[in-house]
Structure formats: C-alpha cells, structure tokens
Amino acid sequence: APAEPDPAASPEGARTELDEEMENDICKVWDMSMDEDVALFLQEFNAPDIFMGVFAKSKCPRLTEICVGILGNMACFQDICMSISKDENLGQVLLQRLCDSDSPTLLETSRLLLTCLSQPEVANVWVERIRENPSVYDCVCFIMSSSTNVELLVKVGEVVDKLFDLDEELMLNWIKNGTCRSVGPSVDDSPEELPDFKIVPCILEAAKQVRSDNPEGLDVYMHILQLLTTVDEGIQAIVQAPDGGKDTWSLLYDLVCQELCQPDDPLIIVQEQKTVLASILSVLSAMFASQTEQEYTRMRKNMPLIGSLIRILQYMEGCGKRAVDNSKESEQEDTGKTDVNEEDFHLKILKDICCELLSNMLQELTKENTLEGLHQGHLNEQTCSCAFQNLLPLYFASVESFLEVLREADQTLADNLEKRFPSLKVQT
C-alpha cells in the first residue's frame, strides 16, 4: 500500500494527492505513451527532463508512479531507450526510485529496469550503473524479504534474474555483499539503517510469498537460485547460511514432493512444469553433492524425494510417447515438428538433471533405507524398472551398487530386475 505522506515533511502547497481530473488526464498520456509516435513526441518535448523535476520535488506517490510508468512505456522503443539509458542523471534518479516506499512506484521502476536490461544495446550501461550503486542491492533485498505484493516480487525477481544472467561479476558481488558488511548503508528518505541482508534468505522469502499465487514467479526465483549454483561461491552461500542450507532444502523438497508433478496430475503437467522442475532439481543436486554430511541430506529422510524423481521420469516417458504420436499425426505441418523438438530439448535437460540427482541418491542408500522405501511404496518393480531404464547405461556403477543393496533387502525383486536388464547380470 502507498506510504502515508508525512504532512510535516511537505512544504507549503506541495500536493500529496492528485485531483481526479488531473489524474485522468495524466493517465490518458500514460496509456497513449505505448504508441511509438506519442512516445517520440514526448521525447521531443523533453518529457524525461520534466519527469526528473517531478522526481526531485513531488511528494505525491501517484504522480511519481505515473511518470515512471510513462518512461517505462517510452523505453519499449529502442532509440528512446538508448537516450534514456545514456542520461547519467536520469539513470541515477531512477535507481533511487527502487528505495521508494510506494509499491506501485516500485513496480513501475522494476518494469522500466527490466525493459532496459532486455535491450542488448543498453543492458551493459545499466549493469555497470547498478554494480556501482550499492544501495540497489539493499533496496532489492529489502523488497524481496519484506514485500507481500506478489506482482512486485515477480517483477523484481525478473530484474535480478536478468542481472545475474547478464553479468556473473555482479552476481558474485551480490553473493559476497551480505557476508562482509557489518552495517547496512543508510538510504535516502529512510532514517533507519537497513539490516545486513544476505541474498539467499531474501530469495527464499520472496519464493515463499509467490509460490501459491504465481507459478511464473516461482519459476523466476527458482531460476535465480539455479544461477547461484553455477558458481562455487553461490553454492557456498546456499549451504553456509546460518541454518546450513536447511531452509532452502526444505522449501525445494516440499515443492518437489508435495506440489509439483503429483500422482493425481495429468501427464502433461511435466511439460508445464519442466523449467521450474529443472531449476529446483539442479539446486538440490548441487546441495546434495556438496553437503553429504548434513542431516537434511541423510537418505532416511529422502525416500519420498527418490519416489518423486522416479515419478517425474515416468511422466516424461508418458509425455515422450504422446509427443511421438503427435508428431506422426502432424508430419505434414512443419510448425508441429519444431514445437515437439523444442519441448524435447527442455525435457531432455530436465531428464539429465533428474537422472544425475537420482543416481547420486541411489548410491547413498543402505539396506535400512531401501527396506523403508519398499515399505512406503517408493520402491517396487515398476519404479525401479523406470529408474534403471533411464539411468542405464550412463550411470551403470550407481545402478549396480544400488542393486547390491536391494539384493540384501529383497532378493526376489533384485532377481526380477536382473532378468529385465541383462547388462546387470553379475559377471562370472
């Protein structure tokens, strides 16, 4: 909700609210600024400079929001975007808007930034500007960790995702940022010092807020976590959080085992959730590989996760069969073929990540874990066959070591699986 303006802070006559007629007029301009001719007209009349004056003097949150919104629309056109982006003063003033206490203004500012970062010609200008402006980190972390506005959280997440994707150095700076400072800097208009933010807890907080309302938002935050795991420092930041990564593992475990790709979902669900699942499993895989001594990676707690990984593989097999059938039907239509190929590519990535994590987990199983998995129904002839089908021949050693353990837990099942997969027969 918009912050209550402090009457004492506003000089005589400074308006904190727009009257209705004026607001309607300015909103018409906002709508019209989506048209390129109108945007160019506004630029010729130095609208960006006029807005600079508004940002400096206005005590009216709605007016600020509309002005940033108009700039955001204008930035959709390449030439205007270049001119806005190269204006150093305007750039700094817009980044300061991220420290605003007004959610609608924050949303429009994030939209504007995302638009600029998505234009290859100017993206680097903004990355550089953000890298040199430490308050952006604090403002973004503050929004992620404290806002309940899902639309704002999704948009800020998209900005962070884009930044990390564009520039590994900036991502490394932000990973290290919360670990080496003892005092948060003071930000304009905020008398209190900000807490000492660390990036991972802030991302988790935002992910928890958006998870039930916004699948796209969850996808974005899971991808940010996945980007963190592409550098050692990022994995360390996840597993060296005060709780040793337990919070991250719990959230991701919960998503895979309780929410995504569930037994009563239709097969096609794996298509819809393939990107978010690939991100989540990537992070779990990186954590599992680096934290084998942690309590939360112990196998007795993770049989449901093994069951979920096998279920994802089963769904992919079902989807693959359907895709083959569909492509036969649409052999004449070229468009159908490209869609299937693209889907195949994303599903292949998901399958590779899923198999890697599953093979690592199977290698850690003891006889007790395996008996528990059999008892709970996560392991049976059907699920083990699906696992072997997908893991062989690449993860032969892992399957072989699991089969040894399975033989102790259920000799008959082990024998049946050996019959199905002759390559596993004990060499004599």
PDB file of C-alpha atoms in Angstrom, residues 272-426:
ATOM      1  CA  GLU A 272       4.077 -27.203 -17.971  1.00  0.00           C
ATOM      2  CA  GLN A 273       6.483 -27.504 -15.049  1.00  0.00           C
ATOM      3  CA  LYS A 274       9.648 -28.600 -16.866  1.00  0.00           C
ATOM      4  CA  THR A 275      11.604 -25.330 -16.388  1.00  0.00           C
ATOM      5  CA  VAL A 276      10.788 -24.861 -12.711  1.00  0.00           C
ATOM      6  CA  LEU A 277      11.487 -28.563 -12.013  1.00  0.00           C
ATOM      7  CA  ALA A 278      14.833 -28.376 -13.835  1.00  0.00           C
ATOM      8  CA  SER A 279      15.858 -25.358 -11.722  1.00  0.00           C
ATOM      9  CA  ILE A 280      14.779 -26.957  -8.441  1.00  0.00           C
ATOM     10  CA  LEU A 281      16.466 -30.305  -9.154  1.00  0.00           C
ATOM     11  CA  SER A 282      19.653 -28.508 -10.236  1.00  0.00           C
ATOM     12  CA  VAL A 283      19.847 -26.744  -6.874  1.00  0.00           C
ATOM     13  CA  LEU A 284      19.010 -29.914  -4.910  1.00  0.00           C
ATOM     14  CA  SER A 285      21.672 -31.767  -6.905  1.00  0.00           C
ATOM     15  CA  ALA A 286      24.335 -29.138  -6.181  1.00  0.00           C
ATOM     16  CA  MET A 287      23.387 -29.132  -2.484  1.00  0.00           C
ATOM     17  CA  PHE A 288      23.347 -32.924  -2.242  1.00  0.00           C
ATOM     18  CA  ALA A 289      26.783 -33.179  -3.845  1.00  0.00           C
ATOM     19  CA  SER A 290      28.332 -30.576  -1.542  1.00  0.00           C
ATOM     20  CA  GLN A 291      26.570 -31.345   1.740  1.00  0.00           C
ATOM     21  CA  THR A 292      26.542 -35.100   2.238  1.00  0.00           C
ATOM     22  CA  GLU A 293      27.296 -34.735   5.950  1.00  0.00           C
ATOM     23  CA  GLN A 294      24.242 -32.533   6.619  1.00  0.00           C
ATOM     24  CA  GLU A 295      21.311 -34.031   8.482  1.00  0.00           C
ATOM     25  CA  TYR A 296      18.810 -32.983   5.764  1.00  0.00           C
ATOM     26  CA  THR A 297      20.653 -34.917   3.023  1.00  0.00           C
ATOM     27  CA  ARG A 298      20.559 -38.180   5.016  1.00  0.00           C
ATOM     28  CA  MET A 299      18.817 -40.818   2.973  1.00  0.00           C
ATOM     29  CA  ARG A 300      16.330 -41.988   5.593  1.00  0.00           C
ATOM     30  CA  LYS A 301      14.592 -38.609   5.225  1.00  0.00           C
ATOM     31  CA  ASN A 302      14.780 -38.568   1.448  1.00  0.00           C
ATOM     32  CA  MET A 303      12.968 -41.687   0.239  1.00  0.00           C
ATOM     33  CA  PRO A 304       9.925 -39.564  -0.795  1.00  0.00           C
ATOM     34  CA  LEU A 305      12.301 -37.441  -2.912  1.00  0.00           C
ATOM     35  CA  ILE A 306      13.596 -40.569  -4.688  1.00  0.00           C
ATOM     36  CA  GLY A 307       9.965 -41.557  -5.286  1.00  0.00           C
ATOM     37  CA  SER A 308       9.232 -38.112  -6.747  1.00  0.00           C
ATOM     38  CA  LEU A 309      12.294 -38.218  -9.051  1.00  0.00           C
ATOM     39  CA  ILE A 310      11.177 -41.573 -10.439  1.00  0.00           C
ATOM     40  CA  ARG A 311       7.628 -40.250 -10.883  1.00  0.00           C
ATOM     41  CA  ILE A 312       8.976 -37.289 -12.898  1.00  0.00           C
ATOM     42  CA  LEU A 313      10.847 -39.751 -15.136  1.00  0.00           C
ATOM     43  CA  GLN A 314       7.668 -41.844 -15.536  1.00  0.00           C
ATOM     44  CA  TYR A 315       5.692 -38.745 -16.533  1.00  0.00           C
ATOM     45  CA  MET A 316       8.382 -37.815 -19.044  1.00  0.00           C
ATOM     46  CA  GLU A 317       8.238 -41.274 -20.600  1.00  0.00           C
ATOM     47  CA  GLY A 318       4.460 -40.920 -20.923  1.00  0.00           C
ATOM     48  CA  CYS A 319       4.834 -37.454 -22.422  1.00  0.00           C
ATOM     49  CA  GLY A 320       7.542 -38.663 -24.794  1.00  0.00           C
ATOM     50  CA  LYS A 321       5.261 -41.390 -26.144  1.00  0.00           C
ATOM     51  CA  ARG A 322       2.492 -38.851 -26.625  1.00  0.00           C
ATOM     52  CA  ALA A 323       4.844 -36.411 -28.381  1.00  0.00           C
ATOM     53  CA  VAL A 324       5.961 -39.131 -30.801  1.00  0.00           C
ATOM     54  CA  ASP A 325       2.313 -39.944 -31.590  1.00  0.00           C
ATOM     55  CA  ASN A 326       1.502 -36.259 -32.106  1.00  0.00           C
ATOM     56  CA  SER A 327       4.482 -35.683 -34.376  1.00  0.00           C
ATOM     57  CA  LYS A 328       3.398 -38.604 -36.538  1.00  0.00           C
ATOM     58  CA  GLU A 329      -0.030 -37.006 -36.880  1.00  0.00           C
ATOM     59  CA  SER A 330       1.419 -33.605 -37.753  1.00  0.00           C
ATOM     60  CA  GLU A 331       4.137 -34.881 -40.072  1.00  0.00           C
ATOM     61  CA  GLN A 332       2.746 -32.590 -42.777  1.00  0.00           C
ATOM     62  CA  GLU A 333       2.748 -29.484 -40.578  1.00  0.00           C
ATOM     63  CA  ASP A 334       6.272 -28.156 -40.098  1.00  0.00           C
ATOM     64  CA  THR A 335       5.233 -25.988 -37.138  1.00  0.00           C
ATOM     65  CA  GLY A 336       4.154 -29.038 -35.152  1.00  0.00           C
ATOM     66  CA  LYS A 337       7.574 -30.591 -35.623  1.00  0.00           C
ATOM     67  CA  THR A 338       9.547 -27.608 -34.335  1.00  0.00           C
ATOM     68  CA  ASP A 339       7.365 -27.382 -31.232  1.00  0.00           C
ATOM     69  CA  VAL A 340       7.992 -31.026 -30.405  1.00  0.00           C
ATOM     70  CA  ASN A 341      11.737 -30.563 -30.910  1.00  0.00           C
ATOM     71  CA  GLU A 342      11.848 -27.581 -28.593  1.00  0.00           C
ATOM     72  CA  GLU A 343       9.804 -29.423 -25.987  1.00  0.00           C
ATOM     73  CA  ASP A 344      12.121 -32.412 -26.368  1.00  0.00           C
ATOM     74  CA  PHE A 345      15.117 -30.183 -25.705  1.00  0.00           C
ATOM     75  CA  HIS A 346      13.711 -28.819 -22.436  1.00  0.00           C
ATOM     76  CA  LEU A 347      12.527 -32.238 -21.317  1.00  0.00           C
ATOM     77  CA  LYS A 348      15.963 -33.668 -22.100  1.00  0.00           C
ATOM     78  CA  ILE A 349      17.581 -31.073 -19.822  1.00  0.00           C
ATOM     79  CA  LEU A 350      15.093 -31.976 -17.076  1.00  0.00           C
ATOM     80  CA  LYS A 351      15.742 -35.690 -17.604  1.00  0.00           C
ATOM     81  CA  ASP A 352      19.548 -35.249 -17.428  1.00  0.00           C
ATOM     82  CA  ILE A 353      19.331 -33.281 -14.161  1.00  0.00           C
ATOM     83  CA  CYS A 354      16.813 -35.722 -12.700  1.00  0.00           C
ATOM     84  CA  CYS A 355      18.969 -38.756 -13.552  1.00  0.00           C
ATOM     85  CA  GLU A 356      22.113 -37.212 -12.104  1.00  0.00           C
ATOM     86  CA  LEU A 357      20.451 -36.471  -8.760  1.00  0.00           C
ATOM     87  CA  LEU A 358      18.709 -39.873  -8.670  1.00  0.00           C
ATOM     88  CA  SER A 359      21.946 -41.753  -9.365  1.00  0.00           C
ATOM     89  CA  ASN A 360      23.769 -39.849  -6.604  1.00  0.00           C
ATOM     90  CA  MET A 361      20.961 -40.574  -4.149  1.00  0.00           C
ATOM     91  CA  LEU A 362      20.708 -44.275  -5.040  1.00  0.00           C
ATOM     92  CA  GLN A 363      24.425 -44.664  -4.340  1.00  0.00           C
ATOM     93  CA  GLU A 364      23.900 -43.463  -0.765  1.00  0.00           C
ATOM     94  CA  LEU A 365      21.125 -45.954   0.078  1.00  0.00           C
ATOM     95  CA  THR A 366      21.637 -48.509   2.848  1.00  0.00           C
ATOM     96  CA  LYS A 367      19.694 -51.737   3.352  1.00  0.00           C
ATOM     97  CA  GLU A 368      17.565 -49.980   6.037  1.00  0.00           C
ATOM     98  CA  ASN A 369      16.704 -47.050   3.712  1.00  0.00           C
ATOM     99  CA  THR A 370      15.833 -49.483   0.926  1.00  0.00           C
ATOM    100  CA  LEU A 371      13.541 -51.549   3.176  1.00  0.00           C
ATOM    101  CA  GLU A 372      11.852 -48.314   4.214  1.00  0.00           C
ATOM    102  CA  GLY A 373      11.442 -47.282   0.546  1.00  0.00           C
ATOM    103  CA  LEU A 374       9.904 -50.677  -0.262  1.00  0.00           C
ATOM    104  CA  HIS A 375       7.600 -50.422   2.743  1.00  0.00           C
ATOM    105  CA  GLN A 376       6.477 -46.860   1.840  1.00  0.00           C
ATOM    106  CA  GLY A 377       5.867 -47.835  -1.783  1.00  0.00           C
ATOM    107  CA  HIS A 378       8.509 -45.542  -3.285  1.00  0.00           C
ATOM    108  CA  LEU A 379      10.459 -48.574  -4.496  1.00  0.00           C
ATOM    109  CA  ASN A 380       8.827 -51.513  -6.305  1.00  0.00           C
ATOM    110  CA  GLU A 381       9.398 -53.403  -9.527  1.00  0.00           C
ATOM    111  CA  GLN A 382       7.706 -50.736 -11.647  1.00  0.00           C
ATOM    112  CA  THR A 383       9.555 -47.731 -10.164  1.00  0.00           C
ATOM    113  CA  CYS A 384      12.932 -49.499 -10.087  1.00  0.00           C
ATOM    114  CA  SER A 385      12.480 -50.562 -13.730  1.00  0.00           C
ATOM    115  CA  CYS A 386      11.737 -46.960 -14.705  1.00  0.00           C
ATOM    116  CA  ALA A 387      14.822 -45.765 -12.785  1.00  0.00           C
ATOM    117  CA  PHE A 388      17.096 -48.392 -14.396  1.00  0.00           C
ATOM    118  CA  GLN A 389      15.648 -47.729 -17.845  1.00  0.00           C
ATOM    119  CA  ASN A 390      16.620 -44.053 -17.546  1.00  0.00           C
ATOM    120  CA  LEU A 391      19.915 -44.441 -15.683  1.00  0.00           C
ATOM    121  CA  LEU A 392      21.482 -47.147 -17.848  1.00  0.00           C
ATOM    122  CA  PRO A 393      23.996 -47.269 -19.407  1.00  0.00           C
ATOM    123  CA  LEU A 394      25.365 -43.871 -18.277  1.00  0.00           C
ATOM    124  CA  TYR A 395      25.046 -44.482 -14.530  1.00  0.00           C
ATOM    125  CA  PHE A 396      25.885 -48.180 -14.601  1.00  0.00           C
ATOM    126  CA  ALA A 397      28.053 -48.086 -11.436  1.00  0.00           C
ATOM    127  CA  SER A 398      25.333 -46.366  -9.443  1.00  0.00           C
ATOM    128  CA  VAL A 399      22.644 -48.833 -10.543  1.00  0.00           C
ATOM    129  CA  GLU A 400      24.980 -51.739  -9.808  1.00  0.00           C
ATOM    130  CA  SER A 401      25.728 -50.553  -6.266  1.00  0.00           C
ATOM    131  CA  PHE A 402      22.001 -49.992  -5.604  1.00  0.00           C
ATOM    132  CA  LEU A 403      21.225 -53.483  -6.892  1.00  0.00           C
ATOM    133  CA  GLU A 404      23.728 -54.948  -4.392  1.00  0.00           C
ATOM    134  CA  VAL A 405      21.870 -53.232  -1.544  1.00  0.00           C
ATOM    135  CA  LEU A 406      18.489 -54.209  -2.996  1.00  0.00           C
ATOM    136  CA  ARG A 407      19.597 -57.852  -3.094  1.00  0.00           C
ATOM    137  CA  GLU A 408      20.010 -57.743   0.708  1.00  0.00           C
ATOM    138  CA  ALA A 409      16.607 -56.099   1.163  1.00  0.00           C
ATOM    139  CA  ASP A 410      14.529 -58.043  -1.399  1.00  0.00           C
ATOM    140  CA  GLN A 411      16.258 -60.870  -3.266  1.00  0.00           C
ATOM    141  CA  THR A 412      13.224 -61.638  -5.483  1.00  0.00           C
ATOM    142  CA  LEU A 413      12.866 -58.058  -6.680  1.00  0.00           C
ATOM    143  CA  ALA A 414      16.603 -57.884  -7.413  1.00  0.00           C
ATOM    144  CA  ASP A 415      16.412 -61.132  -9.429  1.00  0.00           C
ATOM    145  CA  ASN A 416      13.403 -59.869 -11.420  1.00  0.00           C
ATOM    146  CA  LEU A 417      15.213 -56.634 -12.255  1.00  0.00           C
ATOM    147  CA  GLU A 418      18.298 -58.565 -13.370  1.00  0.00           C
ATOM    148  CA  LYS A 419      16.113 -60.549 -15.753  1.00  0.00           C
ATOM    149  CA  ARG A 420      14.702 -57.316 -17.189  1.00  0.00           C
ATOM    150  CA  PHE A 421      18.137 -55.727 -17.521  1.00  0.00           C
ATOM    151  CA  PRO A 422      20.567 -58.455 -18.660  1.00  0.00           C
ATOM    152  CA  SER A 423      23.502 -55.994 -18.719  1.00  0.00           C
ATOM    153  CA  LEU A 424      23.387 -56.035 -14.902  1.00  0.00           C
ATOM    154  CA  LYS A 425      23.857 -59.798 -14.572  1.00  0.00           C
ATOM    155  CA  VAL A 426      26.735 -60.469 -12.207  1.00  0.00           C
TER     156      VAL A 426
END
